[in-house]
Amino acid sequence: MATIVEQLAGFAAGADAREFPDEVIRESQRILLDSLGCAVASLGDEGAQRGVDYARYLGGAEGPASILGTGTKTSVPAAAFANAELINALDQDAVLPPGHVTPYVLPGALATAESLRTSGTKLLEAIAVAHEMSYRIGKATDYLRDIKDGVVTVPDVIGYSSTLFGAAAAVGVAKGLERETLADALGIMGSTAPTNTQRAWMMHAPSTTIKYQLAGGLALSAVTAANLAERGHTGDRQMLDDREYGFPRFIGASRWEPAPITAGLGTEWTFTPFQSFKPYPHCRVMHALFDALTEIVETHDIRPDEIDAITAWGESFVLQPVWQNETIRNPRDAQFSMTHGLALAAHRIPPGKDWQTPETVLDPSVLDLAKKASFQAHPDYTEALKSNPAARRSRVEVQARGTTYRGERAYPKGSPSPDPATYLSDDELAAKFRHNVEGVVADPDAIVQAVFDLRNVKDVSELLNELKPGARA
């Protein structure tokens, strides 16, 4: 009987975009467009620049793969490292359970597809396979929002190493590897995946600038696994079947229920209803509050200096040091501080890369208002989550001009939900992309059009050539 790894390899090897449901094609295109914009928007970020500099150290300044938005070409492994760092740098990248998936699974496949000058269809297959596989494996193990004894409980060990099976598979799909080689790639990936370190990051504030896990390092691991399998290394195909000695033990999983990994695999697509996009460059836990707060200050034309207090109620599990941190030294600190985020939103700065400039993050007005903000768990959060995993029950109160203004949200903008208004439309996603590449890319509309017509793109490298400074379509 085929192992889980072998079944996943068969799924990846047999992926055919001609048979994909329309929503799988569309979400894969949307993921790519959003990620390209997030990468370019990060070029001015000091933390992202460290990743780019290291990639040049790894791969030099010549090669077949682009460091997005820079006009620089380098090796495939180096480009994967740099682009993972760029996509994730401002924390406005797409999210999917188990959390951040895209910045780990897309860069290796993208660099590989560009280097081989493969078609847009092949890239679509790689993107879809990676996200489907990551979501399925994520369902099998611990999750940040698991409910135990009626309480949302953060696991002792948590992180994103489980996404790397999808990441390695995506590289293999882009290469056109056969099932047996893909199985070895996944087995190698399981044996070489980095440890899950997110819980330490959550508990030790101020946080590290590499964030919950080093995006570049994860992407590089996936490229390594796929390429070693292609060269003849073999992998452990029992890795996901062995609860006692296999991958679940490596990542410290307290829950391992592997049935969802293979249920309907190849015939049922499960990730699309849970794929979300982030309007704000800030940890997703605050987005519903930002939606409500922005509506308040814009509707009533409230200036920051008129605000006496901001009180917010939201996700209960984020009462951890990294989110309660009020020591703001750089944009990475700001991305996760709840009080700083509320202060930023109240300043009515258009969401996007402008939120994460050092001038904005360290603006005295923002820092002063952050001292007037507070956060606590919403009393109905857990019950709402039980009824719908996309629910993020949130409430905010603004005291200003002697009046208390109130706002509530059940779901954040950018997530599919029972409220159609929360879905980030193609037009809204394209607007986010245009804002993110403003001042860098000469013809963003040409890229938008090409991505939404990716099945007719013959050579991925031609698309990425348009994503460089001053490029002309």
PDB file of N, CA and C in Angstrom, residues 6 8-15 108-109 112 116 118 122 125-126 129 165-188 222-233:
ATOM      1  N   GLU A   6       4.135   8.807  -0.750  1.00  0.00           N
ATOM      2  CA  GLU A   6       3.969   8.320  -2.128  1.00  0.00           C
ATOM      3  C   GLU A   6       2.654   8.787  -2.736  1.00  0.00           C
ATOM      4  N   LEU A   8       1.115  11.614  -1.940  1.00  0.00           N
ATOM      5  CA  LEU A   8       1.310  13.036  -2.229  1.00  0.00           C
ATOM      6  C   LEU A   8       2.146  13.223  -3.485  1.00  0.00           C
ATOM      7  N   ALA A   9       3.156  12.385  -3.649  1.00  0.00           N
ATOM      8  CA  ALA A   9       3.984  12.466  -4.849  1.00  0.00           C
ATOM      9  C   ALA A   9       3.173  12.153  -6.098  1.00  0.00           C
ATOM     10  N   GLY A  10       2.293  11.167  -6.003  1.00  0.00           N
ATOM     11  CA  GLY A  10       1.437  10.850  -7.145  1.00  0.00           C
ATOM     12  C   GLY A  10       0.495  11.995  -7.489  1.00  0.00           C
ATOM     13  N   PHE A  11      -0.035  12.643  -6.451  1.00  0.00           N
ATOM     14  CA  PHE A  11      -0.897  13.816  -6.660  1.00  0.00           C
ATOM     15  C   PHE A  11      -0.142  14.920  -7.383  1.00  0.00           C
ATOM     16  N   ALA A  12       1.077  15.208  -6.930  1.00  0.00           N
ATOM     17  CA  ALA A  12       1.866  16.278  -7.543  1.00  0.00           C
ATOM     18  C   ALA A  12       2.247  15.926  -8.976  1.00  0.00           C
ATOM     19  N   ALA A  13       2.684  14.689  -9.196  1.00  0.00           N
ATOM     20  CA  ALA A  13       3.116  14.291 -10.534  1.00  0.00           C
ATOM     21  C   ALA A  13       1.962  14.295 -11.530  1.00  0.00           C
ATOM     22  N   GLY A  14       0.752  14.040 -11.039  1.00  0.00           N
ATOM     23  CA  GLY A  14      -0.403  13.973 -11.931  1.00  0.00           C
ATOM     24  C   GLY A  14      -1.173  15.268 -12.078  1.00  0.00           C
ATOM     25  N   ALA A  15      -0.710  16.329 -11.439  1.00  0.00           N
ATOM     26  CA  ALA A  15      -1.443  17.596 -11.498  1.00  0.00           C
ATOM     27  C   ALA A  15      -1.519  18.112 -12.933  1.00  0.00           C
ATOM     28  N   GLY A 108      10.627  28.914  -4.396  1.00  0.00           N
ATOM     29  CA  GLY A 108      11.417  27.887  -5.052  1.00  0.00           C
ATOM     30  C   GLY A 108      10.841  27.499  -6.396  1.00  0.00           C
ATOM     31  N   ALA A 109       9.521  27.337  -6.446  1.00  0.00           N
ATOM     32  CA  ALA A 109       8.872  26.986  -7.710  1.00  0.00           C
ATOM     33  C   ALA A 109       8.998  28.122  -8.720  1.00  0.00           C
ATOM     34  N   THR A 112      12.584  28.262 -10.044  1.00  0.00           N
ATOM     35  CA  THR A 112      12.813  27.103 -10.903  1.00  0.00           C
ATOM     36  C   THR A 112      12.116  27.261 -12.243  1.00  0.00           C
ATOM     37  N   LEU A 116      14.010  27.551 -15.990  1.00  0.00           N
ATOM     38  CA  LEU A 116      13.750  26.567 -17.040  1.00  0.00           C
ATOM     39  C   LEU A 116      12.884  27.131 -18.158  1.00  0.00           C
ATOM     40  N   THR A 118       9.744  27.719 -18.135  1.00  0.00           N
ATOM     41  CA  THR A 118       8.548  26.906 -18.263  1.00  0.00           C
ATOM     42  C   THR A 118       7.324  27.786 -18.468  1.00  0.00           C
ATOM     43  N   LYS A 122       2.394  25.470 -16.141  1.00  0.00           N
ATOM     44  CA  LYS A 122       3.181  24.634 -15.232  1.00  0.00           C
ATOM     45  C   LYS A 122       3.364  25.321 -13.875  1.00  0.00           C
ATOM     46  N   GLU A 125       0.213  24.931 -11.875  1.00  0.00           N
ATOM     47  CA  GLU A 125       0.129  23.601 -11.276  1.00  0.00           C
ATOM     48  C   GLU A 125       0.969  23.523 -10.009  1.00  0.00           C
ATOM     49  N   ALA A 126       2.159  24.108 -10.046  1.00  0.00           N
ATOM     50  CA  ALA A 126       3.036  24.088  -8.875  1.00  0.00           C
ATOM     51  C   ALA A 126       2.428  24.857  -7.712  1.00  0.00           C
ATOM     52  N   VAL A 129      -0.680  22.872  -6.276  1.00  0.00           N
ATOM     53  CA  VAL A 129      -0.252  21.676  -5.550  1.00  0.00           C
ATOM     54  C   VAL A 129       0.343  22.051  -4.197  1.00  0.00           C
ATOM     55  N   PHE A 165       6.733  20.276   2.642  1.00  0.00           N
ATOM     56  CA  PHE A 165       6.392  19.182   1.728  1.00  0.00           C
ATOM     57  C   PHE A 165       5.763  19.766   0.459  1.00  0.00           C
ATOM     58  N   GLY A 166       4.843  20.699   0.651  1.00  0.00           N
ATOM     59  CA  GLY A 166       4.252  21.365  -0.511  1.00  0.00           C
ATOM     60  C   GLY A 166       5.264  22.179  -1.288  1.00  0.00           C
ATOM     61  N   ALA A 167       6.190  22.809  -0.559  1.00  0.00           N
ATOM     62  CA  ALA A 167       7.210  23.623  -1.219  1.00  0.00           C
ATOM     63  C   ALA A 167       8.125  22.777  -2.081  1.00  0.00           C
ATOM     64  N   ALA A 168       8.570  21.634  -1.550  1.00  0.00           N
ATOM     65  CA  ALA A 168       9.441  20.744  -2.319  1.00  0.00           C
ATOM     66  C   ALA A 168       8.690  20.148  -3.505  1.00  0.00           C
ATOM     67  N   ALA A 169       7.424  19.793  -3.281  1.00  0.00           N
ATOM     68  CA  ALA A 169       6.617  19.259  -4.379  1.00  0.00           C
ATOM     69  C   ALA A 169       6.469  20.282  -5.492  1.00  0.00           C
ATOM     70  N   ALA A 170       6.292  21.558  -5.120  1.00  0.00           N
ATOM     71  CA  ALA A 170       6.120  22.606  -6.126  1.00  0.00           C
ATOM     72  C   ALA A 170       7.360  22.756  -6.994  1.00  0.00           C
ATOM     73  N   VAL A 171       8.537  22.676  -6.375  1.00  0.00           N
ATOM     74  CA  VAL A 171       9.779  22.717  -7.158  1.00  0.00           C
ATOM     75  C   VAL A 171       9.819  21.535  -8.114  1.00  0.00           C
ATOM     76  N   GLY A 172       9.436  20.359  -7.620  1.00  0.00           N
ATOM     77  CA  GLY A 172       9.412  19.171  -8.467  1.00  0.00           C
ATOM     78  C   GLY A 172       8.433  19.278  -9.610  1.00  0.00           C
ATOM     79  N   VAL A 173       7.260  19.860  -9.349  1.00  0.00           N
ATOM     80  CA  VAL A 173       6.281  20.059 -10.420  1.00  0.00           C
ATOM     81  C   VAL A 173       6.837  20.996 -11.484  1.00  0.00           C
ATOM     82  N   ALA A 174       7.455  22.090 -11.052  1.00  0.00           N
ATOM     83  CA  ALA A 174       8.042  23.029 -12.001  1.00  0.00           C
ATOM     84  C   ALA A 174       9.135  22.373 -12.839  1.00  0.00           C
ATOM     85  N   LYS A 175       9.840  21.417 -12.258  1.00  0.00           N
ATOM     86  CA  LYS A 175      10.886  20.688 -12.973  1.00  0.00           C
ATOM     87  C   LYS A 175      10.333  19.552 -13.835  1.00  0.00           C
ATOM     88  N   GLY A 176       9.079  19.173 -13.599  1.00  0.00           N
ATOM     89  CA  GLY A 176       8.522  18.037 -14.323  1.00  0.00           C
ATOM     90  C   GLY A 176       9.032  16.696 -13.821  1.00  0.00           C
ATOM     91  N   LEU A 177       9.360  16.616 -12.511  1.00  0.00           N
ATOM     92  CA  LEU A 177       9.863  15.365 -11.958  1.00  0.00           C
ATOM     93  C   LEU A 177       8.771  14.297 -11.931  1.00  0.00           C
ATOM     94  N   GLU A 178       9.178  13.056 -12.063  1.00  0.00           N
ATOM     95  CA  GLU A 178       8.239  11.947 -12.033  1.00  0.00           C
ATOM     96  C   GLU A 178       7.912  11.555 -10.596  1.00  0.00           C
ATOM     97  N   ARG A 179       6.897  10.712 -10.457  1.00  0.00           N
ATOM     98  CA  ARG A 179       6.358  10.364  -9.144  1.00  0.00           C
ATOM     99  C   ARG A 179       7.432   9.814  -8.204  1.00  0.00           C
ATOM    100  N   GLU A 180       8.255   8.903  -8.679  1.00  0.00           N
ATOM    101  CA  GLU A 180       9.245   8.282  -7.806  1.00  0.00           C
ATOM    102  C   GLU A 180      10.261   9.301  -7.290  1.00  0.00           C
ATOM    103  N   THR A 181      10.688  10.186  -8.160  1.00  0.00           N
ATOM    104  CA  THR A 181      11.639  11.214  -7.742  1.00  0.00           C
ATOM    105  C   THR A 181      10.982  12.189  -6.780  1.00  0.00           C
ATOM    106  N   LEU A 182       9.724  12.528  -7.035  1.00  0.00           N
ATOM    107  CA  LEU A 182       8.997  13.417  -6.130  1.00  0.00           C
ATOM    108  C   LEU A 182       8.842  12.781  -4.752  1.00  0.00           C
ATOM    109  N   ALA A 183       8.602  11.486  -4.706  1.00  0.00           N
ATOM    110  CA  ALA A 183       8.481  10.802  -3.413  1.00  0.00           C
ATOM    111  C   ALA A 183       9.789  10.906  -2.634  1.00  0.00           C
ATOM    112  N   ASP A 184      10.904  10.747  -3.339  1.00  0.00           N
ATOM    113  CA  ASP A 184      12.190  10.906  -2.660  1.00  0.00           C
ATOM    114  C   ASP A 184      12.384  12.343  -2.190  1.00  0.00           C
ATOM    115  N   ALA A 185      11.962  13.308  -2.993  1.00  0.00           N
ATOM    116  CA  ALA A 185      12.089  14.718  -2.602  1.00  0.00           C
ATOM    117  C   ALA A 185      11.312  14.997  -1.316  1.00  0.00           C
ATOM    118  N   LEU A 186      10.104  14.453  -1.228  1.00  0.00           N
ATOM    119  CA  LEU A 186       9.289  14.671  -0.032  1.00  0.00           C
ATOM    120  C   LEU A 186       9.899  13.956   1.176  1.00  0.00           C
ATOM    121  N   GLY A 187      10.446  12.776   0.959  1.00  0.00           N
ATOM    122  CA  GLY A 187      11.097  12.073   2.054  1.00  0.00           C
ATOM    123  C   GLY A 187      12.329  12.805   2.549  1.00  0.00           C
ATOM    124  N   ILE A 188      13.112  13.331   1.611  1.00  0.00           N
ATOM    125  CA  ILE A 188      14.277  14.134   1.997  1.00  0.00           C
ATOM    126  C   ILE A 188      13.836  15.377   2.748  1.00  0.00           C
ATOM    127  N   ALA A 222      13.530  23.672   0.676  1.00  0.00           N
ATOM    128  CA  ALA A 222      12.692  22.980  -0.304  1.00  0.00           C
ATOM    129  C   ALA A 222      13.414  22.806  -1.635  1.00  0.00           C
ATOM    130  N   VAL A 223      14.104  23.845  -2.068  1.00  0.00           N
ATOM    131  CA  VAL A 223      14.880  23.751  -3.307  1.00  0.00           C
ATOM    132  C   VAL A 223      15.942  22.664  -3.178  1.00  0.00           C
ATOM    133  N   THR A 224      16.574  22.604  -2.030  1.00  0.00           N
ATOM    134  CA  THR A 224      17.616  21.605  -1.789  1.00  0.00           C
ATOM    135  C   THR A 224      17.047  20.195  -1.877  1.00  0.00           C
ATOM    136  N   ALA A 225      15.927  19.947  -1.221  1.00  0.00           N
ATOM    137  CA  ALA A 225      15.341  18.604  -1.197  1.00  0.00           C
ATOM    138  C   ALA A 225      14.986  18.135  -2.596  1.00  0.00           C
ATOM    139  N   ALA A 226      14.333  18.978  -3.379  1.00  0.00           N
ATOM    140  CA  ALA A 226      13.916  18.577  -4.726  1.00  0.00           C
ATOM    141  C   ALA A 226      15.111  18.323  -5.627  1.00  0.00           C
ATOM    142  N   ASN A 227      16.114  19.168  -5.523  1.00  0.00           N
ATOM    143  CA  ASN A 227      17.279  19.016  -6.397  1.00  0.00           C
ATOM    144  C   ASN A 227      18.144  17.826  -6.007  1.00  0.00           C
ATOM    145  N   LEU A 228      18.220  17.514  -4.724  1.00  0.00           N
ATOM    146  CA  LEU A 228      18.963  16.332  -4.310  1.00  0.00           C
ATOM    147  C   LEU A 228      18.270  15.058  -4.786  1.00  0.00           C
ATOM    148  N   ALA A 229      16.946  15.036  -4.737  1.00  0.00           N
ATOM    149  CA  ALA A 229      16.210  13.872  -5.245  1.00  0.00           C
ATOM    150  C   ALA A 229      16.426  13.716  -6.745  1.00  0.00           C
ATOM    151  N   GLU A 230      16.409  14.814  -7.456  1.00  0.00           N
ATOM    152  CA  GLU A 230      16.633  14.758  -8.904  1.00  0.00           C
ATOM    153  C   GLU A 230      18.015  14.183  -9.220  1.00  0.00           C
ATOM    154  N   ARG A 231      18.967  14.430  -8.336  1.00  0.00           N
ATOM    155  CA  ARG A 231      20.334  13.947  -8.548  1.00  0.00           C
ATOM    156  C   ARG A 231      20.569  12.541  -8.003  1.00  0.00           C
ATOM    157  N   GLY A 232      19.537  11.936  -7.441  1.00  0.00           N
ATOM    158  CA  GLY A 232      19.644  10.537  -7.058  1.00  0.00           C
ATOM    159  C   GLY A 232      19.586  10.222  -5.579  1.00  0.00           C
ATOM    160  N   HIS A 233      19.579  11.245  -4.702  1.00  0.00           N
ATOM    161  CA  HIS A 233      19.413  10.953  -3.277  1.00  0.00           C
ATOM    162  C   HIS A 233      18.019  10.369  -3.039  1.00  0.00           C
TER     163      HIS A 233
END
